[in-house]
């Protein structure tokens, strides 16, 4: 079945061009130029993935994401302008899966959409009981990860992670003490040569730390080695 994509942007030219490109790839698109109308429609009939512009009247993309996150873990990609670096960081911290700067190529956007949909579809299949026998649970000190069920626990407390966050943490936890460069983490979380910059990985790491510190204020198992990357320490 074709994936359903919700596009939210007050620029009708972008809505039209992105919608046409998505439909050419076989996706079903729903377009909204009004973020408040989009919120109601998304919560009433959730799509498979949504693409939000950040700067919009009435309700901007950040507020729209916040309200969606109260009800759903819907995958979200942000569209941002070159001068919106702070907004990008805030968006990732709030749970966006990725962001793309305007102007952007349709090919890049489609590649990222496909990459995120593949990961979320894999997780859905596992949640429906189609276990991957090769995905053995990972236990590293106080950390427990079950890749087959996308479950994470820290000191017996559940930690809810996005697909991207899970894959980054899984890569680090597989070999405790081994430094993983940003490029290695990008390869683990973003397949098919989808380009992301260093700041995207850094933002995901910040979100991981924040989520673990919500259940354990003393969490310090992810180290930063400046100029080298990150490592997990038991």
Coordinates of C-alpha atoms in Angstrom, one line a residue:
X1 CA 0.0 0.0 0.0
X2 CA 1.3 3.5 -0.9
X3 CA 2.5 5.6 2.0
X4 CA 0.5 8.6 3.0
X5 CA 2.4 11.9 3.4
X6 CA 1.1 15.0 4.9
X7 CA 2.7 18.3 3.7
X8 CA 2.2 21.4 5.7
X9 CA 3.6 24.8 4.4
X10 CA 2.0 28.2 3.9
X11 CA 3.9 28.5 0.6
X12 CA 1.5 27.0 -2.0
X13 CA 4.2 26.7 -4.6
X14 CA 6.2 24.5 -2.4
X15 CA 3.2 22.4 -1.5
X16 CA 2.4 21.9 -5.2
X17 CA 5.9 21.1 -6.3
X18 CA 6.6 18.7 -3.4
X19 CA 3.2 17.0 -3.8
X20 CA 3.8 16.4 -7.5
X21 CA 7.3 15.0 -6.8
X22 CA 6.0 12.7 -4.1
X23 CA 3.1 11.4 -6.2
X24 CA 5.5 10.7 -9.0
X25 CA 7.3 8.3 -6.6
X26 CA 4.0 6.6 -5.8
X27 CA 3.1 8.3 -2.5
X28 CA -0.3 9.6 -1.6
X29 CA -0.1 13.2 -0.5
X30 CA -2.3 15.5 1.7
X31 CA -1.5 19.2 1.5
X32 CA -2.3 21.9 4.1
X33 CA -1.5 25.6 3.9
X34 CA -3.1 26.2 7.3
X35 CA -1.3 24.5 10.3
X36 CA -4.3 24.5 12.5
X37 CA -6.3 22.6 9.9
X38 CA -3.4 20.3 9.4
X39 CA -3.2 19.5 13.2
X40 CA -6.9 18.5 13.3
X41 CA -6.5 16.3 10.2
X42 CA -3.3 14.7 11.2
X43 CA -4.6 13.7 14.6
X44 CA -8.0 12.6 13.2
X45 CA -6.5 10.5 10.4
X46 CA -2.7 10.0 10.9
X47 CA -0.5 9.8 7.8
X48 CA 2.6 7.6 7.6
X49 CA 4.9 10.7 7.7
X50 CA 4.6 14.5 7.8
X51 CA 6.7 17.3 6.4
X52 CA 6.4 20.6 8.3
X53 CA 7.7 24.0 7.4
X54 CA 8.9 25.8 10.5
X55 CA 7.9 29.4 9.7
X56 CA 4.1 29.5 9.4
X57 CA 1.5 32.0 10.6
X58 CA -1.0 31.2 13.3
X59 CA 0.9 28.1 14.5
X60 CA 4.5 27.5 13.4
X61 CA 6.0 24.1 12.7
X62 CA 7.6 23.8 16.2
X63 CA 4.2 24.3 17.9
X64 CA 2.6 22.0 15.4
X65 CA 5.2 19.3 16.2
X66 CA 4.7 19.8 20.0
X67 CA 1.0 19.3 19.7
X68 CA 1.4 16.2 17.5
X69 CA 3.9 14.7 19.9
X70 CA 1.4 14.9 22.7
X71 CA -0.7 12.3 20.8
X72 CA 1.6 10.5 18.4
X73 CA 5.2 9.4 17.4
X74 CA 4.4 10.2 13.8
X75 CA 7.7 10.6 11.8
X76 CA 8.3 14.3 11.0
X77 CA 10.7 16.1 8.7
X78 CA 11.2 19.8 9.0
X79 CA 11.8 22.3 6.2
X80 CA 13.9 25.2 7.4
X81 CA 15.5 28.3 5.9
X82 CA 19.2 29.0 6.1
X83 CA 18.9 31.4 9.0
X84 CA 16.9 29.0 11.3
X85 CA 19.7 27.1 12.9
X86 CA 18.2 27.6 16.4
X87 CA 14.8 26.4 15.2
X88 CA 16.4 23.3 13.7
X89 CA 18.0 22.4 17.0
X90 CA 14.7 23.0 18.9
X91 CA 12.8 20.9 16.4
X92 CA 15.2 17.9 16.7
X93 CA 15.1 18.3 20.5
X94 CA 11.3 18.2 20.4
X95 CA 11.3 15.0 18.4
X96 CA 11.6 15.8 14.7
X97 CA 13.2 12.9 12.8
X98 CA 15.1 15.1 10.4
X99 CA 15.3 18.5 8.7
X100 CA 16.1 19.9 5.3
X101 CA 17.2 23.4 4.4
X102 CA 15.5 25.5 1.8
X103 CA 16.1 25.6 -1.1
X104 CA 16.3 21.8 -1.3
X105 CA 16.4 19.2 -4.1
X106 CA 13.3 17.1 -4.5
X107 CA 15.6 14.0 -4.9
X108 CA 17.1 14.6 -1.5
X109 CA 13.8 15.1 0.2
X110 CA 12.4 11.9 -1.4
X111 CA 15.5 9.9 -0.3
X112 CA 15.1 11.0 3.3
X113 CA 11.4 10.2 3.3
X114 CA 12.0 6.7 1.9
X115 CA 14.8 6.1 4.5
X116 CA 12.6 7.1 7.5
X117 CA 9.6 5.1 6.2
X118 CA 11.7 2.0 5.8
X119 CA 12.9 2.2 9.4
X120 CA 9.4 2.9 10.8
X121 CA 8.0 0.0 8.7
X122 CA 10.6 -2.3 10.1
X123 CA 9.7 -1.3 13.7
X124 CA 6.0 -1.8 13.0
X125 CA 6.6 -5.3 11.7
X126 CA 8.5 -6.2 14.8
X127 CA 5.8 -4.7 17.0
X128 CA 3.2 -6.9 15.2
X129 CA 5.1 -10.0 16.3
X130 CA 7.3 -10.6 13.2
X131 CA 10.5 -11.0 15.4
X132 CA 13.9 -10.9 13.9
X133 CA 15.6 -13.8 15.6
X134 CA 19.1 -12.4 14.8
X135 CA 18.4 -9.2 16.8
X136 CA 19.6 -10.3 20.2
X137 CA 18.9 -8.2 23.2
X138 CA 21.7 -5.9 24.3
X139 CA 22.6 -5.5 28.0
X140 CA 25.2 -3.0 28.9
X141 CA 25.3 -2.2 32.6
X142 CA 22.0 -0.4 33.5
X143 CA 21.0 -0.3 29.8
X144 CA 18.7 -2.9 28.2
X145 CA 17.8 -2.8 24.5
X146 CA 15.5 -5.2 22.7
X147 CA 16.0 -4.4 18.9
X148 CA 13.3 -6.9 18.0
X149 CA 10.7 -5.0 19.9
X150 CA 12.2 -1.5 19.8
X151 CA 12.3 -1.4 23.6
X152 CA 14.8 0.4 25.8
X153 CA 15.1 0.4 29.6
X154 CA 17.5 2.1 31.9
X155 CA 17.7 1.0 35.5
X156 CA 14.3 -0.7 35.0
X157 CA 12.7 2.5 33.7
X158 CA 11.3 2.6 30.1
X159 CA 12.9 5.1 27.8
X160 CA 10.9 6.0 24.6
X161 CA 13.2 6.6 21.6
X162 CA 12.6 7.5 18.0
X163 CA 13.8 5.0 15.3
X164 CA 16.8 7.3 14.6
X165 CA 17.7 7.6 18.3
X166 CA 17.4 3.9 18.8
X167 CA 19.7 3.1 15.9
X168 CA 22.4 5.6 17.1
X169 CA 22.3 4.2 20.6
X170 CA 22.4 0.6 19.4
X171 CA 25.5 1.4 17.3
X172 CA 27.2 2.9 20.3
X173 CA 26.1 0.1 22.8
X174 CA 27.2 -2.8 20.6
X175 CA 30.9 -2.0 21.4
X176 CA 31.2 -0.1 24.7
X177 CA 34.3 2.0 25.0
X178 CA 34.8 2.1 21.2
X179 CA 34.7 5.6 19.7
X180 CA 32.2 6.0 16.9
X181 CA 32.7 8.9 14.5
X182 CA 29.8 11.0 13.4
X183 CA 30.1 9.5 9.9
X184 CA 29.8 6.0 11.4
X185 CA 26.7 7.1 13.3
X186 CA 25.3 8.7 10.2
X187 CA 25.8 5.4 8.3
X188 CA 23.9 3.5 11.0
X189 CA 21.0 5.9 11.2
X190 CA 20.7 7.2 7.7
X191 CA 21.1 4.6 5.0
X192 CA 21.1 4.8 1.2
X193 CA 23.7 7.6 1.1
X194 CA 21.2 10.1 2.5
X195 CA 23.2 13.2 3.5
X196 CA 23.0 14.7 6.9
X197 CA 25.4 17.1 8.5
X198 CA 27.3 16.8 11.8
X199 CA 24.9 19.0 13.7
X200 CA 22.1 16.6 13.0
X201 CA 23.9 13.7 14.8
X202 CA 24.9 16.1 17.6
X203 CA 21.3 17.0 18.1
X204 CA 20.2 13.4 18.3
X205 CA 22.9 12.7 20.9
X206 CA 21.6 15.6 23.0
X207 CA 18.1 14.3 22.8
X208 CA 19.3 10.8 23.8
X209 CA 21.0 12.2 26.9
X210 CA 18.0 14.3 27.8
X211 CA 15.6 11.4 27.6
X212 CA 17.8 9.2 29.8
X213 CA 18.3 12.0 32.3
X214 CA 14.5 12.3 32.6
X215 CA 14.6 8.9 34.2
X216 CA 18.1 9.2 35.8
X217 CA 19.5 12.7 36.4
X218 CA 23.0 11.2 36.8
X219 CA 23.0 9.5 33.4
X220 CA 26.5 9.9 31.8
X221 CA 27.0 6.8 29.7
X222 CA 27.5 8.6 26.4
X223 CA 30.8 10.4 26.2
X224 CA 31.8 13.1 23.7
X225 CA 35.3 12.9 22.4
X226 CA 35.8 16.3 20.7
X227 CA 37.1 15.9 17.2
X228 CA 36.6 12.1 17.3
X229 CA 33.0 11.3 18.0
X230 CA 31.0 9.5 20.7
X231 CA 31.3 6.3 22.8
X232 CA 29.1 4.4 25.2
X233 CA 30.6 3.6 28.6
X234 CA 29.2 1.0 30.9

